[in-house]
mmCIF file of C-alpha atoms and ligand atoms in Angstrom:
data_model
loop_
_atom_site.group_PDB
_atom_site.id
_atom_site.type_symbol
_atom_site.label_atom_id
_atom_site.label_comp_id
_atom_site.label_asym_id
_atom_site.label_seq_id
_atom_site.Cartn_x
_atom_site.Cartn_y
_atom_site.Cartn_z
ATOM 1 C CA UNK Q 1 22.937 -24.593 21.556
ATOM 2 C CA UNK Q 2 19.397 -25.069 21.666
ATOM 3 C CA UNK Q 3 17.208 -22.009 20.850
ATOM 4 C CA UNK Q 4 14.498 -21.133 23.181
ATOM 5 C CA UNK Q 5 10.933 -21.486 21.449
ATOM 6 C CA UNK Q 6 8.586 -18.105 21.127
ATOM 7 C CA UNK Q 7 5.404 -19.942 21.677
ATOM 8 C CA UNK Q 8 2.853 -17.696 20.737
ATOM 9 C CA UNK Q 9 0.110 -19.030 23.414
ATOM 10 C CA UNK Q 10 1.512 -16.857 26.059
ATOM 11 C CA UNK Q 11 1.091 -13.381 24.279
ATOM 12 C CA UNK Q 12 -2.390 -14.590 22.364
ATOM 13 C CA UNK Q 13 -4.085 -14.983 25.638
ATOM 14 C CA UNK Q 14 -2.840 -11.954 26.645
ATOM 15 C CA UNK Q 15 -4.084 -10.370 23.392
ATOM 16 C CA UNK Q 16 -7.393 -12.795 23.505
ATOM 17 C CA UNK Q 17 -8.278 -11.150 27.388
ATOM 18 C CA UNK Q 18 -7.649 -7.725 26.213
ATOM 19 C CA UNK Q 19 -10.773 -7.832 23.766
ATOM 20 C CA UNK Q 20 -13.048 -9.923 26.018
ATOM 21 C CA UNK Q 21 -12.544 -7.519 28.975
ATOM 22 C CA UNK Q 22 -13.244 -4.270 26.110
ATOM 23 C CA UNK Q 23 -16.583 -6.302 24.586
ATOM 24 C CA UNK Q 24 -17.781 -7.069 28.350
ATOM 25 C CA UNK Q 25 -17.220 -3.544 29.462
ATOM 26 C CA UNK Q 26 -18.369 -1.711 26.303
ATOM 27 C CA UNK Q 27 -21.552 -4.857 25.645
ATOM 28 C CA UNK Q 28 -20.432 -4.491 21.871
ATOM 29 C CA UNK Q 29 -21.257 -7.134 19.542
ATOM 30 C CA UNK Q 30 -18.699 -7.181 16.795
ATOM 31 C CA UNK Q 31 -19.293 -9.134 13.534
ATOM 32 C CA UNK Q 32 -16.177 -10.136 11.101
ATOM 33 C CA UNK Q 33 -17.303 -11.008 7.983
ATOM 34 C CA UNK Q 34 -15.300 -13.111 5.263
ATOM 35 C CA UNK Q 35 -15.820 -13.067 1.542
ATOM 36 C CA UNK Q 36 -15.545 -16.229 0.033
ATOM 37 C CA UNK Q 37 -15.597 -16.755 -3.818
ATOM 38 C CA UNK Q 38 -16.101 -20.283 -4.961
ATOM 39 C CA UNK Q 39 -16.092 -22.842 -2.776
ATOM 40 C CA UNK Q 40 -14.193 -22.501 0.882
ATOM 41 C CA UNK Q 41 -11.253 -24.797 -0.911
ATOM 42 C CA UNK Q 42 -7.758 -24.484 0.596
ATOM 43 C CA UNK Q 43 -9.794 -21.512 2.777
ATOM 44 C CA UNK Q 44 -11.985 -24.100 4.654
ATOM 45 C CA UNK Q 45 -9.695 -24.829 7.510
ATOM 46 C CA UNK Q 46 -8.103 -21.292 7.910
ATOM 47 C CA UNK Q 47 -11.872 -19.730 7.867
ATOM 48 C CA UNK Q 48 -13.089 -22.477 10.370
ATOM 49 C CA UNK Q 49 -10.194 -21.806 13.144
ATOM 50 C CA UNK Q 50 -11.709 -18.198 12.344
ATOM 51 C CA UNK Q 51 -14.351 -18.926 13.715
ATOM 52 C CA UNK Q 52 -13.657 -20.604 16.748
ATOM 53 C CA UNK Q 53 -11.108 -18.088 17.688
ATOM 54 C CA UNK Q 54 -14.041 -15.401 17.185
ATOM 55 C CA UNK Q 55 -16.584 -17.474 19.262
ATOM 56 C CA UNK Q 56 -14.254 -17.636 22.203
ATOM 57 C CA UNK Q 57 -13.979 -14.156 21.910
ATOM 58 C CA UNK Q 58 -17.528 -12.814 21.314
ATOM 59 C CA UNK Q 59 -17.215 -11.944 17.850
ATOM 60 C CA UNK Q 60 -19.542 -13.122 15.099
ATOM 61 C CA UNK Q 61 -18.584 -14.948 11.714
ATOM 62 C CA UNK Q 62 -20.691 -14.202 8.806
ATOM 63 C CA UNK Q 63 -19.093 -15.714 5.341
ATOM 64 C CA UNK Q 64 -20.230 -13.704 2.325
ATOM 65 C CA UNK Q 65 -20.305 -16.672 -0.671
ATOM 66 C CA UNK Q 66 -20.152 -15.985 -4.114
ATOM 67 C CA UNK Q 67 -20.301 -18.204 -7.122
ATOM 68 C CA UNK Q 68 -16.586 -19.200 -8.389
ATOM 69 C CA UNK Q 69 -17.532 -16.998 -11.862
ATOM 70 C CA UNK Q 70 -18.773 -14.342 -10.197
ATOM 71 C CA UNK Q 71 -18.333 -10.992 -12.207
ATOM 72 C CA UNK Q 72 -15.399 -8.603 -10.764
ATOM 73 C CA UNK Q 73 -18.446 -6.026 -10.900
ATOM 74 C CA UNK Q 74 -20.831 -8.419 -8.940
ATOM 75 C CA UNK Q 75 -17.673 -9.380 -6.470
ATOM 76 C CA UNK Q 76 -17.413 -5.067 -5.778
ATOM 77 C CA UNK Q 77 -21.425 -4.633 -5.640
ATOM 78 C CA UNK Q 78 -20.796 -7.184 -2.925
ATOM 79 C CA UNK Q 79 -18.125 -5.628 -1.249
ATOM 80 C CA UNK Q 80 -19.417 -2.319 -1.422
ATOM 81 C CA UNK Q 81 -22.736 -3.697 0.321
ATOM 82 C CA UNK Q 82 -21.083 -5.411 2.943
ATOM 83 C CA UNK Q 83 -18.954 -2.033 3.697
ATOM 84 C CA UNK Q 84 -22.190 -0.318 4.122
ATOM 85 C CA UNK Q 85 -24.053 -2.796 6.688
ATOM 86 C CA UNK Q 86 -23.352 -1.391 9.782
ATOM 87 C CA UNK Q 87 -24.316 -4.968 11.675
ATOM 88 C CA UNK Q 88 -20.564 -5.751 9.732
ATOM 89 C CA UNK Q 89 -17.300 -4.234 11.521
ATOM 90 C CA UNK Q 90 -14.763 -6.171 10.244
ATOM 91 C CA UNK Q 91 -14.566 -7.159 6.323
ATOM 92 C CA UNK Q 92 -12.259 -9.428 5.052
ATOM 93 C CA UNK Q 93 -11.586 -11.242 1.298
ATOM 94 C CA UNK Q 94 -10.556 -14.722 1.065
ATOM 95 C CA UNK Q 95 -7.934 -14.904 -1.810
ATOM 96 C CA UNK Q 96 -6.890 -16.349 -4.497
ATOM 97 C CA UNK Q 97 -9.597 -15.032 -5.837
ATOM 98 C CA UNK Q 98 -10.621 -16.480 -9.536
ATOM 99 C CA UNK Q 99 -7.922 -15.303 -12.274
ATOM 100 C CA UNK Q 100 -8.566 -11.939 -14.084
ATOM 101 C CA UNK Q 101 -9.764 -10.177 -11.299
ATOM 102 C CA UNK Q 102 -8.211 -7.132 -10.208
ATOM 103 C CA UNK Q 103 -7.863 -7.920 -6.433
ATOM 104 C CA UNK Q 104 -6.634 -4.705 -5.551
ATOM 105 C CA UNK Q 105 -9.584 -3.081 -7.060
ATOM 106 C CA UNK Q 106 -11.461 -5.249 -4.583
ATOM 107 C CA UNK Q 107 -9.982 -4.884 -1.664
ATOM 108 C CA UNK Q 108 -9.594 -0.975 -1.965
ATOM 109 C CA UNK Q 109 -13.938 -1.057 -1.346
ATOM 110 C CA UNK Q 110 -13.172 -2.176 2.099
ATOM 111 C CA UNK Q 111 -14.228 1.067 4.048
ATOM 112 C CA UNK Q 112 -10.693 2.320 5.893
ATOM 113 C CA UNK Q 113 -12.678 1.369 9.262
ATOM 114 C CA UNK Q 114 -13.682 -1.809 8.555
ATOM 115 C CA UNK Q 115 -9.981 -2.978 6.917
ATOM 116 C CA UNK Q 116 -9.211 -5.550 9.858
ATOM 117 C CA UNK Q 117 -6.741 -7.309 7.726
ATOM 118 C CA UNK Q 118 -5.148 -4.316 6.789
ATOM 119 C CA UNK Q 119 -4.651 -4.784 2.707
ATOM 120 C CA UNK Q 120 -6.312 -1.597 1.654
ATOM 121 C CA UNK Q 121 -4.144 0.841 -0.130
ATOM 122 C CA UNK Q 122 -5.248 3.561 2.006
ATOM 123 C CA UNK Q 123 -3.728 1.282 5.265
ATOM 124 C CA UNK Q 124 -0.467 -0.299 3.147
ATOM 125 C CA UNK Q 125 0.063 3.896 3.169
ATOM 126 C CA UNK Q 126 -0.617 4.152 6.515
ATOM 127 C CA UNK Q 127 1.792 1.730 7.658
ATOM 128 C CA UNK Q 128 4.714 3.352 5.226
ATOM 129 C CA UNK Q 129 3.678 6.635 6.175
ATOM 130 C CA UNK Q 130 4.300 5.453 9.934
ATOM 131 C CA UNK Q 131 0.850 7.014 10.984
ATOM 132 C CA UNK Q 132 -0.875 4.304 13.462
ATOM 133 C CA UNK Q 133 -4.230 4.822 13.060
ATOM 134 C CA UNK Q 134 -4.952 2.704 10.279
ATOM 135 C CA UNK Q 135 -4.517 -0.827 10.616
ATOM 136 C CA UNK Q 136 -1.461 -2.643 9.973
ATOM 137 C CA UNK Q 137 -1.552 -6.219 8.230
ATOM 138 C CA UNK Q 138 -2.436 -8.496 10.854
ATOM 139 C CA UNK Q 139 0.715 -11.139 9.924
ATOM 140 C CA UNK Q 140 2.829 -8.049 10.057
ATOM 141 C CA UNK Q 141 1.692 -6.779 13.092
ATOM 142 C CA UNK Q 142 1.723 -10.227 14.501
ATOM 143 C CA UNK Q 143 5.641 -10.706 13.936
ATOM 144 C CA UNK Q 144 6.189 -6.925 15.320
ATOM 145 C CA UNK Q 145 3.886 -8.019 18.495
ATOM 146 C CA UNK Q 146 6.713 -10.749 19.188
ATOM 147 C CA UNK Q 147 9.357 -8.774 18.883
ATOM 148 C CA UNK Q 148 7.887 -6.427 21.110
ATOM 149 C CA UNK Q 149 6.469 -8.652 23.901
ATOM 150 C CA UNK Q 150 10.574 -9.585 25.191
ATOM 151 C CA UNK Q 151 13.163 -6.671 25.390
ATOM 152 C CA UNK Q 152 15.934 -9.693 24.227
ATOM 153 C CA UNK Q 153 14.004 -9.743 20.885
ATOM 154 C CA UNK Q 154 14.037 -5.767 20.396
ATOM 155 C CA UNK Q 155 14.662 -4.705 16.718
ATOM 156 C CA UNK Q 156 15.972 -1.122 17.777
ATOM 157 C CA UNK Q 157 19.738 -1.026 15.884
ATOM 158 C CA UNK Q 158 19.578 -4.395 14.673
ATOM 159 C CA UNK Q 159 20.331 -5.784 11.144
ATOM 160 C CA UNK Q 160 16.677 -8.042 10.443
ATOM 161 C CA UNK Q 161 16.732 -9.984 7.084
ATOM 162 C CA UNK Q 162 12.782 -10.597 5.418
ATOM 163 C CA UNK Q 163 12.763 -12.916 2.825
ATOM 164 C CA UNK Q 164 9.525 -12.753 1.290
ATOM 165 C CA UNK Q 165 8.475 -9.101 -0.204
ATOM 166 C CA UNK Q 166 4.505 -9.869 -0.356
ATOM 167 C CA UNK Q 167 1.774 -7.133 0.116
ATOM 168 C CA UNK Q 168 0.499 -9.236 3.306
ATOM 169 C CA UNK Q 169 3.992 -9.676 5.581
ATOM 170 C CA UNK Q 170 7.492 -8.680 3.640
ATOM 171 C CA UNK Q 171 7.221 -5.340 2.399
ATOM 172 C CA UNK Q 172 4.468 -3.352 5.285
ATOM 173 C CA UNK Q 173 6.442 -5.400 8.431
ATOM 174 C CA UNK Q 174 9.567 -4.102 6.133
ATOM 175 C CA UNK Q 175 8.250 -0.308 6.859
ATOM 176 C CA UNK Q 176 6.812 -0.942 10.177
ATOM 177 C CA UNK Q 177 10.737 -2.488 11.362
ATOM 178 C CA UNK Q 178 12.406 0.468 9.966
ATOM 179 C CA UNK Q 179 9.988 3.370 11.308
ATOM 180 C CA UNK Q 180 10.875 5.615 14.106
ATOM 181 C CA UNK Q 181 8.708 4.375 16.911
ATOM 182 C CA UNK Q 182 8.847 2.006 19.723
ATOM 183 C CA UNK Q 183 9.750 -1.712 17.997
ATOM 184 C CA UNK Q 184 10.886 -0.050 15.033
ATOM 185 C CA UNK Q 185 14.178 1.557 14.450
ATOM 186 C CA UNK Q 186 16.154 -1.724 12.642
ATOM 187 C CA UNK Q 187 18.273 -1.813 9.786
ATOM 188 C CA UNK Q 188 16.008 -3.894 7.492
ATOM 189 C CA UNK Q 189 16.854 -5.842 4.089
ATOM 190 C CA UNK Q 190 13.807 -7.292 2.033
ATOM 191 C CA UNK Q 191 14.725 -10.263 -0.028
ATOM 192 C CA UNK Q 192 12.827 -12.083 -2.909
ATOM 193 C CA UNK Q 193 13.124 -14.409 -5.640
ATOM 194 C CA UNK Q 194 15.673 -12.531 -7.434
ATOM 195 C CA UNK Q 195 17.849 -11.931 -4.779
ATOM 196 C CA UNK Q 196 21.489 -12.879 -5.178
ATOM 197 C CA UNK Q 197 23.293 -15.099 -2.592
ATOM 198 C CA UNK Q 198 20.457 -15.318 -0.124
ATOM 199 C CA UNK Q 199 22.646 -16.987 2.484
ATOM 200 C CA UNK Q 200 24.747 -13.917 3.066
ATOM 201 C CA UNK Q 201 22.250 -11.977 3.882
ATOM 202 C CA UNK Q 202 20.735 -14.267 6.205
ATOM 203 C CA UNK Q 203 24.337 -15.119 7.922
ATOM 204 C CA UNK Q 204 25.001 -12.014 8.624
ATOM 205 C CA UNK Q 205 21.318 -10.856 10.730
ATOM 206 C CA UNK Q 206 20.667 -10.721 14.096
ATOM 207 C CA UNK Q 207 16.719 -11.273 13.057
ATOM 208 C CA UNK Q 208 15.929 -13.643 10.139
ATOM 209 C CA UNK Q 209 11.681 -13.396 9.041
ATOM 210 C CA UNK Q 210 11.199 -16.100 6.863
ATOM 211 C CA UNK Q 211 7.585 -15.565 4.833
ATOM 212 C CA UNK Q 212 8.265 -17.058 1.787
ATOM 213 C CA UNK Q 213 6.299 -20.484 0.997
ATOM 214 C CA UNK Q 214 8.984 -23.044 0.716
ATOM 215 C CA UNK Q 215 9.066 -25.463 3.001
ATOM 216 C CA UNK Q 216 12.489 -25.734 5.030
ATOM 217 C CA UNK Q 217 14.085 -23.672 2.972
ATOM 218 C CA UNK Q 218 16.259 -21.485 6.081
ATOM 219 C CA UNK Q 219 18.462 -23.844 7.050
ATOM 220 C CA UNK Q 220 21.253 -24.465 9.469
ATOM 221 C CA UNK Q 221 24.083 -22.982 7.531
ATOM 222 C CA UNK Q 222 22.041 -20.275 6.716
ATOM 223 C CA UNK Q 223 22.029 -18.404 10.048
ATOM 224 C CA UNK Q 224 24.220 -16.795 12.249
ATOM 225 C CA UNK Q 225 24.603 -18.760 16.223
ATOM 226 C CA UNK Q 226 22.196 -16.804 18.550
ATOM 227 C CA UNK Q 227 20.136 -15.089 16.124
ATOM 228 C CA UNK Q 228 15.961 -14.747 16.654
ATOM 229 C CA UNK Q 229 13.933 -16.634 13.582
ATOM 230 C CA UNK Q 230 10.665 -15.685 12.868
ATOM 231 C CA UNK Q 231 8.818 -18.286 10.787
ATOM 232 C CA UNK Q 232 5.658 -17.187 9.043
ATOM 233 C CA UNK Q 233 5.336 -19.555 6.601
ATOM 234 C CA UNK Q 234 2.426 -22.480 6.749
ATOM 235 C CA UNK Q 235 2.638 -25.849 4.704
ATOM 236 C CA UNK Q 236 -0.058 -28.286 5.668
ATOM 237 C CA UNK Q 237 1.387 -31.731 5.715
ATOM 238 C CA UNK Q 238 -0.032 -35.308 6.668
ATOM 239 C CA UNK Q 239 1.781 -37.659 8.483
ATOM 240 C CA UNK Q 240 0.078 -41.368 8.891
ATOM 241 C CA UNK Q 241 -3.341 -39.759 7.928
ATOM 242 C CA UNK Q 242 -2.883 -36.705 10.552
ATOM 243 C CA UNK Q 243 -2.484 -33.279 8.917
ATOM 244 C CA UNK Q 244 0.351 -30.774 10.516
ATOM 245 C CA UNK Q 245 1.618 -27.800 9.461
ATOM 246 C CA UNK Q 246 5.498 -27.258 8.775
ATOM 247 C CA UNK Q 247 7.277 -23.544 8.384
ATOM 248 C CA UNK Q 248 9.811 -22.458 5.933
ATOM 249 C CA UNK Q 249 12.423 -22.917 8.634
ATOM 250 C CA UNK Q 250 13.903 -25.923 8.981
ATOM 251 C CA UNK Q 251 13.619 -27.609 12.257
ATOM 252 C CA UNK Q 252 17.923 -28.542 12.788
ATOM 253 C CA UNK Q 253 17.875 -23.953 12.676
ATOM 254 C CA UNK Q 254 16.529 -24.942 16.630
ATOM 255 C CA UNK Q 255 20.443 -25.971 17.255
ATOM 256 C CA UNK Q 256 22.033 -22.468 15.520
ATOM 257 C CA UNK Q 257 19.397 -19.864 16.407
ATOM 258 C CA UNK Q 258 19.218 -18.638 19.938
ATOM 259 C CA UNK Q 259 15.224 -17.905 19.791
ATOM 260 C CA UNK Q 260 12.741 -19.375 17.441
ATOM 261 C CA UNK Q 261 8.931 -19.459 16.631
ATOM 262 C CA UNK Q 262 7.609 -22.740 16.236
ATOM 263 C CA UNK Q 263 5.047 -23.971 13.198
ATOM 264 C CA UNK Q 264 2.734 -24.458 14.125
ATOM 265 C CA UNK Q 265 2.324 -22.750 17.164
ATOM 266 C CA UNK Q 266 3.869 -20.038 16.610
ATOM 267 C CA UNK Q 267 3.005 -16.329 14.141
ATOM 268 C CA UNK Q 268 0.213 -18.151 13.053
ATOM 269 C CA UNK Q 269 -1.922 -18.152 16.723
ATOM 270 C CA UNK Q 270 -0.788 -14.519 16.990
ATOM 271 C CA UNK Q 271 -1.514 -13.482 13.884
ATOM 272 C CA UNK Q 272 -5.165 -14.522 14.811
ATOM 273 C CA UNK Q 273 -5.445 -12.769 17.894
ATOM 274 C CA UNK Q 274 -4.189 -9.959 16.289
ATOM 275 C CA UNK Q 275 -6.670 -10.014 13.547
ATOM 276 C CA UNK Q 276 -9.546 -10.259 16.250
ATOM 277 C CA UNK Q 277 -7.892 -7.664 18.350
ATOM 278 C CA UNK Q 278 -8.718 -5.473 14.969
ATOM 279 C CA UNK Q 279 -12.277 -6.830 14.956
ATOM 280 C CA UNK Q 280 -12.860 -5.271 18.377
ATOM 281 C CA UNK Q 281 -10.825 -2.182 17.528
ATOM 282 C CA UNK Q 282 -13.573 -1.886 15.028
ATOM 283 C CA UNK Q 283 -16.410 -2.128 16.835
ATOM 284 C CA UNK Q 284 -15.127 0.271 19.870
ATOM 285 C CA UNK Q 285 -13.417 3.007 18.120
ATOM 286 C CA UNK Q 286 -10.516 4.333 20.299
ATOM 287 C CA UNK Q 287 -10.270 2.555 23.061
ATOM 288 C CA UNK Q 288 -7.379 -0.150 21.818
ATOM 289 C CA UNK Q 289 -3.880 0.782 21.221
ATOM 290 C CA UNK Q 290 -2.699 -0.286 17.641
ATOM 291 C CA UNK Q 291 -1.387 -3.245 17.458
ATOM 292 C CA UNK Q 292 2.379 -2.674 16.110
HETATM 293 P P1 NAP K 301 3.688 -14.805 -1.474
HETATM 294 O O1 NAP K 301 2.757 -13.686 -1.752
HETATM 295 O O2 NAP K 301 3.713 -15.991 -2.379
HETATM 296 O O3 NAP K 301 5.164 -14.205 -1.392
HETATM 297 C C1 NAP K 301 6.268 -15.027 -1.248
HETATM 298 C C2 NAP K 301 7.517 -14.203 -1.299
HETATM 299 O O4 NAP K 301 8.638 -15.105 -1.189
HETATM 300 C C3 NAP K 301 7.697 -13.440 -2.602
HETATM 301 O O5 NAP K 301 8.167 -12.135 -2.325
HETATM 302 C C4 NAP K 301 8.738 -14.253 -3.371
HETATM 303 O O6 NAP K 301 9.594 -13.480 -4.176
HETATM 304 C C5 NAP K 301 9.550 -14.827 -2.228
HETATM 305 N N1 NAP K 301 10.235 -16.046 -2.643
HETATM 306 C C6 NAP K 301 9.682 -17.137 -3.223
HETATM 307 N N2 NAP K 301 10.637 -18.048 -3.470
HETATM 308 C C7 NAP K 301 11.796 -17.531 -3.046
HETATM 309 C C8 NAP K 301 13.131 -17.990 -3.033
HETATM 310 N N3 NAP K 301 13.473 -19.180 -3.514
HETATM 311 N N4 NAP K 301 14.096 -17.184 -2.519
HETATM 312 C C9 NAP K 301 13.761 -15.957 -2.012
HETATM 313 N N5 NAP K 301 12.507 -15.466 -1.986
HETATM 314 C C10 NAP K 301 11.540 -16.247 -2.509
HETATM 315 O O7 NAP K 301 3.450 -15.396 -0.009
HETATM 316 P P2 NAP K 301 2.861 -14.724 1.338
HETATM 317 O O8 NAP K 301 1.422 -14.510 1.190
HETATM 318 O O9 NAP K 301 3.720 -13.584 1.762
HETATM 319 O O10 NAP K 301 3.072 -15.942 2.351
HETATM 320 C C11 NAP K 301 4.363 -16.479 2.604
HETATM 321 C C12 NAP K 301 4.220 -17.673 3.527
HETATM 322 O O11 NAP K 301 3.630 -17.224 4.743
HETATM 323 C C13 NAP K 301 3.265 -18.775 3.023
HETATM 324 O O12 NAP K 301 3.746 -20.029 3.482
HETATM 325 C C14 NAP K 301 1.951 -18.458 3.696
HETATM 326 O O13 NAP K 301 1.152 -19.607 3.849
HETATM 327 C C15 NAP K 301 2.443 -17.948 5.020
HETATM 328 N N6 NAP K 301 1.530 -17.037 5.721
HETATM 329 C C16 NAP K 301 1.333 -17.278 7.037
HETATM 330 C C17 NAP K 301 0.548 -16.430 7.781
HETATM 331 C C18 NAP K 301 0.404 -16.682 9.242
HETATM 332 O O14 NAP K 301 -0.442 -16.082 9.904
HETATM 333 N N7 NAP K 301 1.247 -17.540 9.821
HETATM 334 C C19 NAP K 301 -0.110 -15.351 7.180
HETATM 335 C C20 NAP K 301 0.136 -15.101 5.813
HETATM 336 C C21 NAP K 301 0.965 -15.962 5.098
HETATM 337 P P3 NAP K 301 9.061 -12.684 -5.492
HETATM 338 O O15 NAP K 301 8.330 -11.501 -4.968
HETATM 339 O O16 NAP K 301 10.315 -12.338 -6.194
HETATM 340 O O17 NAP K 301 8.175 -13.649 -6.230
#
């Protein structure tokens, strides 16, 4: 058996035409604006392909830089500012941000209209409160967009398996799986670090969503013939000076599982037209659907 690949190409140009048609009909201008602390770092590549996907989109980058030992109250005055400029529609924080500060605290100054990312309290509630008018984590909604874009891949009634119980993809995609809409309705079980004998619960699901951070780590053995793996995890690697990312799914899972998302290639792509699908949701209240 050799699964067939979810390439996410397909559905982000469908995503990508939806908000170029919306910003040519409506002539809005969004802006997405990212706050970096410190230097870009690790963020450098990830804010870059930001921007290009923006660009080809007709959305704006700004990137908000503050000095690594910036103050916690100097980061909010910041945030706070940036909430209130109404040339901004879309606000975003880079983490890690430096140790000791209270990134919740942060992120919570994100105005609810503005939270394209969806990490604000106020939308994590939204999300587990199954009310679709705040926005969803893009990552999550990203993995819930390709389950939804092929009826073979529908969650309704089926046993999924998340390992990975983060703020940004396990626990919200957890609650948007399980809720009682369209692409919802599956029997979901979070796992984590302290979970005991991972590989039975992986075995036994018909949908595996691997967001974790280890490299390979789903392997063959590890999943039941004909089941759909979602990889979300990222790990840039170089080969003979060229730099590639791998996912925490092992690449032999292609001869067990009957579909599979390809790193790269595959949530991440999605996950970015997702994010800009927000941006324009933003800028033209009410005229997108949500995006999970
Ligand atoms: P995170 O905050 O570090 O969370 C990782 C989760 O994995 C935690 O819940 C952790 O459990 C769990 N975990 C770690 N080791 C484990 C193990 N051996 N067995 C079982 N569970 C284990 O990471 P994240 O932000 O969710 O990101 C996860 C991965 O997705 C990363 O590779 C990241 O780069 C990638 N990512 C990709 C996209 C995209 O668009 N493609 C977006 C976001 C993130 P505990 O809670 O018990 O520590």
């Amino acid at each position: 058996m050799s699964a067939e690949m979810l390439r996410g190409a397909p559905l982000a140009g469908v995503l990508r035409k939806q908000v170029v048609a919306l910003l040519e009909e409506t002539g809005a201008e969004p802006c997405l604006a990212n706050v970096v602390v410190g230097d870009d770092g690790a963020a450098a590549s990830y804010l870059d392909s930001l921007d290009k996907a923006a660009g080809k989109r007709g959305i704006a980058t700004r990137r908000i830089r503050l000095d690594e030992d910036v103050s916690e109250e100097a980061l909010c005055e910041a945030v706070v500012e940036a909430g209130r400029d109404p040339g901004i529609h879309g606000l975003m924080i880079q983490f890690p941000l430096p140790d000791g500060i209270d990134r919740q605290r942060v992120t919570d100054l994100i105005p609810a209209d503005k939270d394209v990312d969806g990490l604000t309290t106020r939308s994590l509630g939204s999300v587990l409160a199954g009310d679709r008018r705040h926005t969803a984590p893009a990552t999550a909604a990203a993995v819930c967009e390709i389950l939804r874009a092929d009826e073979r891949l529908d969650p309704k009634g089926r046993d999924v398996v998340i390992v990975g119980r983060s703020l940004v993809v396990g626990r919200p995609l957890a609650a948007m799986l399980t809720a009682p809409v369209p692409g919802g309705h599956a029997t979901v079980t979070t796992c984590h670090s302290r979970t005991k004998e991972l590989a039975e619960h992986t075995r036994r699901a018909d949908i595996v969503v691997m967001a974790v951070g280890v490299r390979h780590m789903l392997t063959p053995d590890m999943v039941r013939p004909g089941a759909v793996v979602i990889d979300v995890g990222t790990h840039p690697v170089e080969t003979d000076g060229t730099w590639t990312l791998d996912g925490d799914v092992h690449p032999d899972v292609e001869g067990v599982a009957g579909f599979m998302t390809p790193v790269p290639g595959g949530v991440g792509i999605v996950t970015t037209s997702v994010l800009m699908r927000h941006v324009a949701a933003a800028a033209c209240p009410g005229r997108l659907e949500p995006a999970w």
